[in-house]
mmCIF file of C-alpha atoms and ligand atoms in Angstrom:
data_model
loop_
_atom_site.group_PDB
_atom_site.id
_atom_site.type_symbol
_atom_site.label_atom_id
_atom_site.label_comp_id
_atom_site.label_asym_id
_atom_site.label_seq_id
_atom_site.Cartn_x
_atom_site.Cartn_y
_atom_site.Cartn_z
ATOM 1 C CA MET A 1 119.515 88.137 157.543
ATOM 2 C CA LYS A 2 121.769 86.743 160.077
ATOM 3 C CA ILE A 3 124.835 85.363 157.596
ATOM 4 C CA LEU A 4 128.430 83.701 159.713
ATOM 5 C CA LEU A 5 130.850 84.914 156.970
ATOM 6 C CA LEU A 6 134.048 83.373 156.985
ATOM 7 C CA SER A 7 137.035 84.614 155.584
ATOM 8 C CA GLY A 8 140.764 83.524 156.297
ATOM 9 C CA GLY A 9 141.543 80.156 156.120
ATOM 10 C CA LYS A 10 144.472 77.653 155.583
ATOM 11 C CA SER A 11 144.833 78.469 152.189
ATOM 12 C CA ALA A 12 147.898 80.437 150.421
ATOM 13 C CA GLU A 13 144.408 82.263 148.909
ATOM 14 C CA ARG A 14 143.754 83.910 153.019
ATOM 15 C CA GLU A 15 145.009 86.800 152.029
ATOM 16 C CA VAL A 16 142.611 87.521 148.915
ATOM 17 C CA SER A 17 139.845 86.335 151.110
ATOM 18 C CA ILE A 18 140.361 88.399 153.845
ATOM 19 C CA VAL A 19 140.362 91.193 150.744
ATOM 20 C CA SER A 20 137.222 89.410 149.629
ATOM 21 C CA ALA A 21 135.609 88.748 152.749
ATOM 22 C CA ALA A 22 135.542 92.952 153.914
ATOM 23 C CA PHE A 23 133.925 94.077 151.159
ATOM 24 C CA VAL A 24 131.132 91.139 150.881
ATOM 25 C CA GLN A 25 130.374 91.785 154.798
ATOM 26 C CA SER A 26 129.975 95.469 153.722
ATOM 27 C CA VAL A 27 127.253 94.815 150.989
ATOM 28 C CA LEU A 28 125.945 92.474 153.100
ATOM 29 C CA GLU A 29 125.043 95.112 156.231
ATOM 30 C CA ARG A 30 124.159 98.084 153.093
ATOM 31 C CA SER A 31 121.469 95.304 152.367
ATOM 32 C CA GLY A 32 120.661 95.275 155.566
ATOM 33 C CA HIS A 33 121.656 92.143 157.207
ATOM 34 C CA SER A 34 123.302 91.915 159.695
ATOM 35 C CA VAL A 35 127.670 90.379 159.412
ATOM 36 C CA ILE A 36 128.857 88.068 161.718
ATOM 37 C CA PRO A 37 132.738 87.873 160.888
ATOM 38 C CA VAL A 38 134.573 84.332 162.122
ATOM 39 C CA SER A 39 138.881 84.449 161.430
ATOM 40 C CA ILE A 40 139.908 80.770 160.089
ATOM 41 C CA ASP A 41 143.742 81.221 162.031
ATOM 42 C CA MET A 42 146.534 79.204 159.423
ATOM 43 C CA TYR A 43 146.101 76.839 161.788
ATOM 44 C CA GLY A 44 141.727 76.172 160.261
ATOM 45 C CA GLN A 45 141.035 77.046 164.537
ATOM 46 C CA TRP A 46 137.803 79.812 164.200
ATOM 47 C CA PHE A 47 138.008 82.969 165.595
ATOM 48 C CA SER A 48 135.084 85.580 166.349
ATOM 49 C CA GLU A 49 136.154 89.087 167.965
ATOM 50 C CA ASN A 50 139.477 86.773 169.012
ATOM 51 C CA ASP A 51 138.449 83.677 171.098
ATOM 52 C CA SER A 52 138.430 80.875 170.036
ATOM 53 C CA LEU A 53 134.565 78.645 168.186
ATOM 54 C CA LEU A 54 133.845 75.576 169.133
ATOM 55 C CA ILE A 55 131.824 73.795 166.681
ATOM 56 C CA HIS A 56 129.379 71.183 168.994
ATOM 57 C CA THR A 57 128.811 68.890 167.590
ATOM 58 C CA GLY A 58 124.765 67.839 168.472
ATOM 59 C CA HIS A 59 121.267 66.579 167.258
ATOM 60 C CA PRO A 60 119.841 68.102 164.263
ATOM 61 C CA VAL A 61 121.664 70.613 164.305
ATOM 62 C CA TRP A 62 125.247 71.172 165.044
ATOM 63 C CA LYS A 63 125.845 74.605 167.126
ATOM 64 C CA LEU A 64 128.595 76.808 166.661
ATOM 65 C CA LEU A 65 129.942 78.227 170.803
ATOM 66 C CA ARG A 66 131.826 80.791 171.778
ATOM 67 C CA GLY A 67 132.733 79.896 175.714
ATOM 68 C CA ASP A 68 129.335 78.730 176.200
ATOM 69 C CA SER A 69 127.100 80.555 174.348
ATOM 70 C CA VAL A 70 125.567 79.953 170.737
ATOM 71 C CA ILE A 71 125.660 81.857 168.549
ATOM 72 C CA ALA A 72 122.794 82.390 166.347
ATOM 73 C CA PHE A 73 122.641 82.667 162.136
ATOM 74 C CA ASP A 74 120.667 82.242 159.652
ATOM 75 C CA VAL A 75 124.149 80.941 156.752
ATOM 76 C CA VAL A 76 127.274 80.538 156.560
ATOM 77 C CA PHE A 77 128.940 82.842 153.765
ATOM 78 C CA PRO A 78 132.684 81.468 152.968
ATOM 79 C CA VAL A 79 134.813 83.398 151.125
ATOM 80 C CA LEU A 80 137.423 81.551 151.629
ATOM 81 C CA HIS A 81 139.412 80.957 148.734
ATOM 82 C CA GLY A 82 141.226 77.297 147.574
ATOM 83 C CA PRO A 83 141.706 74.631 149.611
ATOM 84 C CA TRP A 84 139.838 73.704 153.068
ATOM 85 C CA GLY A 85 137.314 76.467 151.890
ATOM 86 C CA GLU A 86 136.459 76.534 147.709
ATOM 87 C CA ASP A 87 136.388 73.002 147.844
ATOM 88 C CA GLY A 88 133.852 71.574 149.184
ATOM 89 C CA SER A 89 134.771 71.080 153.271
ATOM 90 C CA VAL A 90 134.115 73.871 154.414
ATOM 91 C CA GLN A 91 130.271 72.815 152.543
ATOM 92 C CA GLY A 92 130.327 69.666 153.835
ATOM 93 C CA LEU A 93 130.981 71.032 157.524
ATOM 94 C CA CYS A 94 128.206 72.990 156.051
ATOM 95 C CA MET A 95 126.044 69.901 155.031
ATOM 96 C CA ILE A 96 126.258 67.548 157.959
ATOM 97 C CA ALA A 97 125.888 70.100 160.264
ATOM 98 C CA GLY A 98 123.035 71.428 159.346
ATOM 99 C CA TRP A 99 123.449 75.379 158.951
ATOM 100 C CA PRO A 100 122.687 76.809 155.279
ATOM 101 C CA CYS A 101 125.394 77.855 153.361
ATOM 102 C CA ALA A 102 125.984 79.893 150.677
ATOM 103 C CA GLY A 103 127.292 79.295 147.042
ATOM 104 C CA ALA A 104 128.247 76.470 145.116
ATOM 105 C CA ASP A 105 127.625 72.371 146.862
ATOM 106 C CA ILE A 106 129.866 70.151 148.194
ATOM 107 C CA MET A 107 130.084 68.686 144.188
ATOM 108 C CA THR A 108 130.428 71.258 142.241
ATOM 109 C CA SER A 109 132.991 73.199 145.332
ATOM 110 C CA ALA A 110 135.821 70.095 144.513
ATOM 111 C CA VAL A 111 134.999 69.497 140.775
ATOM 112 C CA GLY A 112 135.600 73.624 140.239
ATOM 113 C CA MET A 113 138.287 73.433 142.305
ATOM 114 C CA ASN A 114 140.304 70.707 140.648
ATOM 115 C CA LYS A 115 141.078 71.827 137.409
ATOM 116 C CA ILE A 116 141.719 68.246 135.406
ATOM 117 C CA THR A 117 138.978 67.087 136.729
ATOM 118 C CA ALA A 118 137.210 70.014 135.566
ATOM 119 C CA LYS A 119 138.487 69.812 132.363
ATOM 120 C CA GLU A 120 138.830 65.708 131.954
ATOM 121 C CA LEU A 121 134.625 66.415 132.412
ATOM 122 C CA VAL A 122 133.818 69.403 130.196
ATOM 123 C CA SER A 123 135.590 68.006 128.115
ATOM 124 C CA SER A 124 134.637 65.146 128.148
ATOM 125 C CA ARG A 125 131.672 67.085 126.582
ATOM 126 C CA GLY A 126 133.156 68.533 123.075
ATOM 127 C CA ILE A 127 133.399 71.470 125.000
ATOM 128 C CA PRO A 128 137.219 72.547 123.699
ATOM 129 C CA VAL A 129 140.086 73.147 126.773
ATOM 130 C CA VAL A 130 143.745 73.788 125.739
ATOM 131 C CA PRO A 131 145.833 69.969 125.703
ATOM 132 C CA TRP A 132 146.943 68.675 129.030
ATOM 133 C CA LYS A 133 149.261 66.573 130.507
ATOM 134 C CA THR A 134 149.088 65.491 134.268
ATOM 135 C CA PHE A 135 152.284 64.260 136.764
ATOM 136 C CA THR A 136 151.874 63.774 140.387
ATOM 137 C CA VAL A 137 154.632 63.995 142.582
ATOM 138 C CA GLN A 138 155.459 60.844 142.493
ATOM 139 C CA SER A 139 155.960 60.376 139.182
ATOM 140 C CA PRO A 140 156.653 63.826 138.214
ATOM 141 C CA PRO A 141 156.993 65.946 134.928
ATOM 142 C CA HIS A 142 160.724 64.894 132.720
ATOM 143 C CA THR A 143 161.407 67.075 129.283
ATOM 144 C CA GLU A 144 160.656 63.481 127.412
ATOM 145 C CA ASP A 145 157.511 63.418 128.821
ATOM 146 C CA LEU A 146 156.460 66.828 127.017
ATOM 147 C CA ALA A 147 157.648 66.257 123.554
ATOM 148 C CA SER A 148 154.087 66.271 121.664
ATOM 149 C CA MET A 149 153.558 69.512 123.129
ATOM 150 C CA ARG A 150 154.600 73.232 122.803
ATOM 151 C CA TYR A 151 155.936 75.995 124.309
ATOM 152 C CA PRO A 152 155.043 78.122 126.277
ATOM 153 C CA LEU A 153 154.162 76.024 128.249
ATOM 154 C CA PHE A 154 152.082 76.560 132.161
ATOM 155 C CA VAL A 155 152.025 74.464 134.739
ATOM 156 C CA LYS A 156 150.151 74.176 137.577
ATOM 157 C CA PRO A 157 148.657 72.868 140.756
ATOM 158 C CA ALA A 158 146.203 71.024 139.809
ATOM 159 C CA ARG A 159 144.339 72.854 143.446
ATOM 160 C CA MET A 160 144.722 75.948 143.600
ATOM 161 C CA GLY A 161 144.385 79.428 143.371
ATOM 162 C CA SER A 162 145.013 83.102 142.560
ATOM 163 C CA SER A 163 147.295 81.891 140.123
ATOM 164 C CA VAL A 164 149.655 80.609 143.658
ATOM 165 C CA GLY A 165 152.719 78.164 141.637
ATOM 166 C CA ILE A 166 151.765 78.743 138.289
ATOM 167 C CA SER A 167 154.735 78.676 136.228
ATOM 168 C CA ARG A 168 155.128 80.241 132.226
ATOM 169 C CA ILE A 169 158.265 77.949 131.304
ATOM 170 C CA ASP A 170 159.337 78.844 127.116
ATOM 171 C CA SER A 171 161.660 76.100 127.193
ATOM 172 C CA PRO A 172 162.403 73.262 128.578
ATOM 173 C CA GLU A 173 164.953 74.106 130.872
ATOM 174 C CA TYR A 174 163.072 76.016 133.376
ATOM 175 C CA LEU A 175 161.199 72.589 134.116
ATOM 176 C CA GLY A 176 162.458 70.912 136.949
ATOM 177 C CA GLU A 177 161.651 74.406 138.927
ATOM 178 C CA ALA A 178 158.869 74.836 137.514
ATOM 179 C CA ALA A 179 157.323 72.029 138.590
ATOM 180 C CA GLU A 180 158.812 71.992 141.602
ATOM 181 C CA ILE A 181 156.786 75.057 142.671
ATOM 182 C CA ALA A 182 153.365 73.975 141.969
ATOM 183 C CA PHE A 183 154.458 70.911 144.302
ATOM 184 C CA ARG A 184 155.136 73.190 146.992
ATOM 185 C CA PHE A 185 151.230 73.396 146.756
ATOM 186 C CA ASP A 186 150.014 70.697 145.480
ATOM 187 C CA SER A 187 150.954 66.601 144.819
ATOM 188 C CA LEU A 188 148.681 66.707 141.708
ATOM 189 C CA ILE A 189 149.987 69.096 138.960
ATOM 190 C CA LEU A 190 149.345 69.743 135.348
ATOM 191 C CA ILE A 191 150.520 71.211 132.550
ATOM 192 C CA GLU A 192 149.158 73.132 128.772
ATOM 193 C CA ASN A 193 149.853 73.984 126.519
ATOM 194 C CA GLY A 194 150.104 78.653 126.180
ATOM 195 C CA ILE A 195 148.448 80.270 124.156
ATOM 196 C CA GLU A 196 150.702 83.158 122.890
ATOM 197 C CA LYS A 197 148.677 86.424 123.835
ATOM 198 C CA ALA A 198 145.459 84.996 124.763
ATOM 199 C CA ARG A 199 142.681 87.641 125.223
ATOM 200 C CA GLU A 200 140.872 85.773 129.153
ATOM 201 C CA ILE A 201 136.878 86.434 128.613
ATOM 202 C CA GLU A 202 135.075 85.321 131.939
ATOM 203 C CA VAL A 203 131.479 85.207 132.664
ATOM 204 C CA ALA A 204 129.735 84.558 136.211
ATOM 205 C CA LEU A 205 127.145 83.074 136.753
ATOM 206 C CA LEU A 206 124.164 82.410 138.839
ATOM 207 C CA SER A 207 121.863 79.137 140.531
ATOM 208 C CA GLU A 208 117.951 79.297 141.464
ATOM 209 C CA SER A 209 115.542 77.008 141.939
ATOM 210 C CA GLY A 210 117.962 74.588 139.249
ATOM 211 C CA ILE A 211 117.472 77.954 136.640
ATOM 212 C CA VAL A 212 121.640 79.125 135.648
ATOM 213 C CA SER A 213 121.606 82.885 134.845
ATOM 214 C CA SER A 214 124.782 84.469 133.076
ATOM 215 C CA SER A 215 125.964 88.109 133.781
ATOM 216 C CA VAL A 216 127.688 90.079 130.054
ATOM 217 C CA THR A 217 131.034 89.415 129.237
ATOM 218 C CA GLY A 218 134.178 91.055 130.659
ATOM 219 C CA GLU A 219 137.817 90.528 129.283
ATOM 220 C CA ILE A 220 141.482 91.171 131.511
ATOM 221 C CA LEU A 221 144.118 92.374 130.172
ATOM 222 C CA PRO A 222 146.554 91.886 132.755
ATOM 223 C CA GLY A 223 149.861 94.491 132.650
ATOM 224 C CA ARG A 224 152.682 91.576 132.480
ATOM 225 C CA GLN A 225 152.836 89.292 130.432
ATOM 226 C CA TRP A 226 150.333 87.059 131.419
ATOM 227 C CA TYR A 227 147.561 87.743 134.861
ATOM 228 C CA ASP A 228 150.201 86.361 137.857
ATOM 229 C CA TYR A 229 149.706 87.119 141.079
ATOM 230 C CA THR A 230 151.178 90.552 140.952
ATOM 231 C CA ALA A 231 148.745 91.497 137.102
ATOM 232 C CA LYS A 232 145.332 89.999 139.942
ATOM 233 C CA TYR A 233 146.197 92.001 142.553
ATOM 234 C CA SER A 234 148.940 94.337 142.864
ATOM 235 C CA CYS A 235 149.653 96.005 139.231
ATOM 236 C CA SER A 236 147.492 99.455 138.560
ATOM 237 C CA GLU A 237 148.022 98.735 134.016
ATOM 238 C CA SER A 238 145.509 94.902 135.119
ATOM 239 C CA LYS A 239 141.781 96.259 133.521
ATOM 240 C CA LEU A 240 139.083 94.857 133.824
ATOM 241 C CA LEU A 241 136.657 95.364 130.201
ATOM 242 C CA ILE A 242 132.869 95.068 130.603
ATOM 243 C CA PRO A 243 131.456 93.435 128.696
ATOM 244 C CA ALA A 244 134.421 92.344 126.947
ATOM 245 C CA PRO A 245 134.693 94.282 123.095
ATOM 246 C CA ILE A 246 134.486 91.245 121.142
ATOM 247 C CA SER A 247 131.608 90.432 118.501
ATOM 248 C CA GLU A 248 128.183 90.011 120.029
ATOM 249 C CA ASP A 249 127.599 86.403 118.456
ATOM 250 C CA LEU A 250 130.327 85.829 119.891
ATOM 251 C CA SER A 251 129.381 86.997 122.861
ATOM 252 C CA LYS A 252 126.859 85.765 122.532
ATOM 253 C CA GLU A 253 128.431 81.797 122.314
ATOM 254 C CA ILE A 254 130.806 82.461 125.513
ATOM 255 C CA ARG A 255 127.630 82.920 127.951
ATOM 256 C CA SER A 256 125.656 80.208 127.007
ATOM 257 C CA CYS A 257 129.118 78.082 126.842
ATOM 258 C CA ALA A 258 129.816 78.805 130.176
ATOM 259 C CA GLU A 259 125.850 78.263 131.128
ATOM 260 C CA GLU A 260 127.090 74.507 129.558
ATOM 261 C CA CYS A 261 130.412 74.450 131.937
ATOM 262 C CA PHE A 262 128.670 75.019 134.690
ATOM 263 C CA SER A 263 125.859 72.621 134.639
ATOM 264 C CA ILE A 264 127.967 70.339 133.528
ATOM 265 C CA LEU A 265 130.178 70.820 137.470
ATOM 266 C CA GLY A 266 127.494 70.190 139.443
ATOM 267 C CA GLY A 267 125.730 73.958 139.156
ATOM 268 C CA SER A 268 124.941 74.883 141.696
ATOM 269 C CA GLY A 269 125.516 78.950 143.455
ATOM 270 C CA PHE A 270 127.144 80.808 142.136
ATOM 271 C CA ALA A 271 130.842 81.028 139.982
ATOM 272 C CA ARG A 272 132.936 82.863 137.301
ATOM 273 C CA VAL A 273 133.355 80.588 134.673
ATOM 274 C CA ASP A 274 136.751 82.047 132.491
ATOM 275 C CA PHE A 275 137.741 81.069 129.215
ATOM 276 C CA LEU A 276 141.077 81.416 126.467
ATOM 277 C CA LEU A 277 140.443 83.221 123.575
ATOM 278 C CA ASP A 278 143.632 82.545 120.962
ATOM 279 C CA ARG A 279 143.607 84.310 117.396
ATOM 280 C CA ASP A 280 141.284 82.796 115.947
ATOM 281 C CA ASP A 281 138.699 84.127 118.554
ATOM 282 C CA LYS A 282 138.525 80.087 119.358
ATOM 283 C CA TYR A 283 137.435 80.183 122.656
ATOM 284 C CA TYR A 284 138.333 77.656 125.633
ATOM 285 C CA PHE A 285 136.983 76.206 128.918
ATOM 286 C CA ASN A 286 140.347 77.258 131.678
ATOM 287 C CA GLU A 287 138.622 76.995 134.957
ATOM 288 C CA LEU A 288 135.729 77.676 137.270
ATOM 289 C CA ASN A 289 135.852 79.457 140.873
ATOM 290 C CA THR A 290 133.396 78.839 142.681
ATOM 291 C CA ILE A 291 134.768 81.737 145.497
ATOM 292 C CA PRO A 292 135.789 84.026 142.509
ATOM 293 C CA GLY A 293 137.479 87.303 144.131
ATOM 294 C CA PHE A 294 134.997 89.915 145.603
ATOM 295 C CA THR A 295 136.013 92.893 146.322
ATOM 296 C CA ASP A 296 134.778 96.195 144.867
ATOM 297 C CA ILE A 297 137.473 95.334 141.392
ATOM 298 C CA SER A 298 136.848 92.768 140.952
ATOM 299 C CA MET A 299 135.062 90.818 138.196
ATOM 300 C CA PHE A 300 131.933 88.904 138.835
ATOM 301 C CA PRO A 301 129.922 91.681 140.870
ATOM 302 C CA ARG A 302 131.686 94.611 138.150
ATOM 303 C CA LEU A 303 129.803 91.387 135.733
ATOM 304 C CA TRP A 304 126.626 90.867 137.810
ATOM 305 C CA ASP A 305 126.336 95.239 137.749
ATOM 306 C CA ALA A 306 126.326 95.614 134.087
ATOM 307 C CA THR A 307 124.187 93.168 133.730
ATOM 308 C CA GLY A 308 121.517 95.463 136.291
ATOM 309 C CA VAL A 309 122.116 93.185 139.342
ATOM 310 C CA SER A 310 123.695 95.383 141.885
ATOM 311 C CA PRO A 311 126.251 93.468 144.182
ATOM 312 C CA SER A 312 123.572 93.635 147.706
ATOM 313 C CA GLU A 313 120.976 92.390 144.788
ATOM 314 C CA VAL A 314 123.311 89.784 143.480
ATOM 315 C CA MET A 315 124.068 88.268 148.119
ATOM 316 C CA ASN A 316 119.692 88.205 148.293
ATOM 317 C CA ARG A 317 120.057 86.116 145.762
ATOM 318 C CA ILE A 318 122.572 83.967 146.805
ATOM 319 C CA LEU A 319 121.098 83.648 150.437
ATOM 320 C CA GLN A 320 117.760 83.654 149.491
ATOM 321 C CA GLU A 321 119.803 80.122 146.983
ATOM 322 C CA ALA A 322 120.951 78.772 150.246
ATOM 323 C CA LEU A 323 118.077 78.681 152.182
ATOM 324 C CA ARG A 324 116.433 77.097 149.986
ATOM 325 C CA ARG A 325 118.987 74.447 149.303
ATOM 326 C CA ASN A 326 118.894 74.153 153.416
ATOM 327 C CA SER A 327 115.095 73.369 153.674
ATOM 328 C CA PRO A 328 114.199 70.072 154.314
ATOM 329 C CA ASN A 329 111.490 70.109 151.704
ATOM 330 C CA ILE A 330 114.360 70.206 149.174
ATOM 331 C CA GLU A 331 116.139 67.281 151.990
ATOM 332 C CA SER A 332 113.097 65.052 152.139
ATOM 333 C CA SER A 333 112.775 65.710 147.941
ATOM 334 C CA VAL A 334 116.938 63.288 147.361
ATOM 335 C CA LYS A 335 115.778 59.594 145.722
HETATM 336 N N1 ADP B 1 146.877 77.451 129.427
HETATM 337 C C1 ADP B 1 147.655 79.084 129.261
HETATM 338 N N2 ADP B 1 147.722 79.612 127.827
HETATM 339 C C2 ADP B 1 148.017 81.629 128.466
HETATM 340 N N3 ADP B 1 147.671 81.264 129.407
HETATM 341 C C3 ADP B 1 147.023 80.659 130.193
HETATM 342 C C4 ADP B 1 147.146 79.407 130.146
HETATM 343 N N4 ADP B 1 147.006 78.965 130.956
HETATM 344 C C5 ADP B 1 146.711 80.668 132.172
HETATM 345 N N5 ADP B 1 146.827 81.609 131.910
HETATM 346 C C6 ADP B 1 146.842 82.718 132.767
HETATM 347 O O1 ADP B 1 148.044 82.103 134.061
HETATM 348 C C7 ADP B 1 146.821 83.070 134.028
HETATM 349 C C8 ADP B 1 146.385 82.291 135.814
HETATM 350 O O2 ADP B 1 145.904 80.639 135.271
HETATM 351 P P1 ADP B 1 144.682 79.491 135.868
HETATM 352 O O3 ADP B 1 144.842 79.264 135.333
HETATM 353 O O4 ADP B 1 143.430 80.738 135.604
HETATM 354 O O5 ADP B 1 144.885 79.455 137.358
HETATM 355 P P2 ADP B 1 144.028 80.072 138.910
HETATM 356 O O6 ADP B 1 143.211 79.350 139.409
HETATM 357 O O7 ADP B 1 144.761 80.632 139.820
HETATM 358 O O8 ADP B 1 143.361 81.951 138.753
HETATM 359 C C9 ADP B 1 145.449 82.882 133.494
HETATM 360 O O9 ADP B 1 144.648 84.180 134.317
HETATM 361 C C10 ADP B 1 145.940 83.221 132.881
HETATM 362 O O10 ADP B 1 146.675 85.071 132.196
HETATM 363 MG MG1 MG B 2 142.091 82.141 137.020
#
């Protein structure tokens, strides 16, 4: 297949996207696909080999043009982390354009990107989440708003990833600064109770023809106090343990909870669902990532590998699902 691979983008996670896209490209090429890399710059302009691209909004299918030539492809694969890529925007563009798009659809992308919506939906079905409060730039947090909460607290932009804009605060005096940092990335933020010595357990998911499958569980051992940007991308002490060293029963329970969370949030494409585990082995849904990190050392491909599904098979299954979802039969059956 010919894959239009999107990377970069306008979000603060563009650097991470570029690293993930290089790995996705190598897996796709190893699996016999041809890749047309398209980089999106910080202003949202699309480029292929330094030529800027234009979208021609024709009927019935929109065309992508480099100069006067049409770029032909079978599937768009957005490897874009964060807003303007993982949040349903590019997925919506592809849907309107009539281009098969790998990964989550608009709804799963949009609710997965928003930590508040995701937690509201998941908790409404009885799945435990860490207590949190929501604030906006128009109505920012004050110390007294957090009187019922327990420090340390985590202050997070609602729609960001890679730990960008997140602070852990141990006392109220840092609240103003932490909120200011989070508001740099989103006008909507959440503040949640921190779990001391939280263990981080993750599960990879794939949805095919409405059937969800899950990987074994993995655990992150951050090389720092928590899994911040540095611990994620430039700390050799951070480790992934696969499978997670937890009891078989707990692992089964978390895996089935991950499938349920994914389904509640629309359950399309692929995802990684992350949980926090406290000292009593009680687990809490933390977030769902619809375009999780995808490098050779990332959790998502490694979890599948440990489940007996190679990176190349994961890619093929993702691509087949994108084609299936875009097929006219499915479209016409939607009521
Ligand atoms: N409530 C919490 N208690 C303890 N640690 C947390 C909590 N929330 C987040 N963290 C830490 O912060 C990291 C990043 O937070 P997360 O919600 O996963 O945001 P991101 O989408 O940026 O990955 C987590 O991997 C974990 O190390
Ligand atoms: Mg996370």
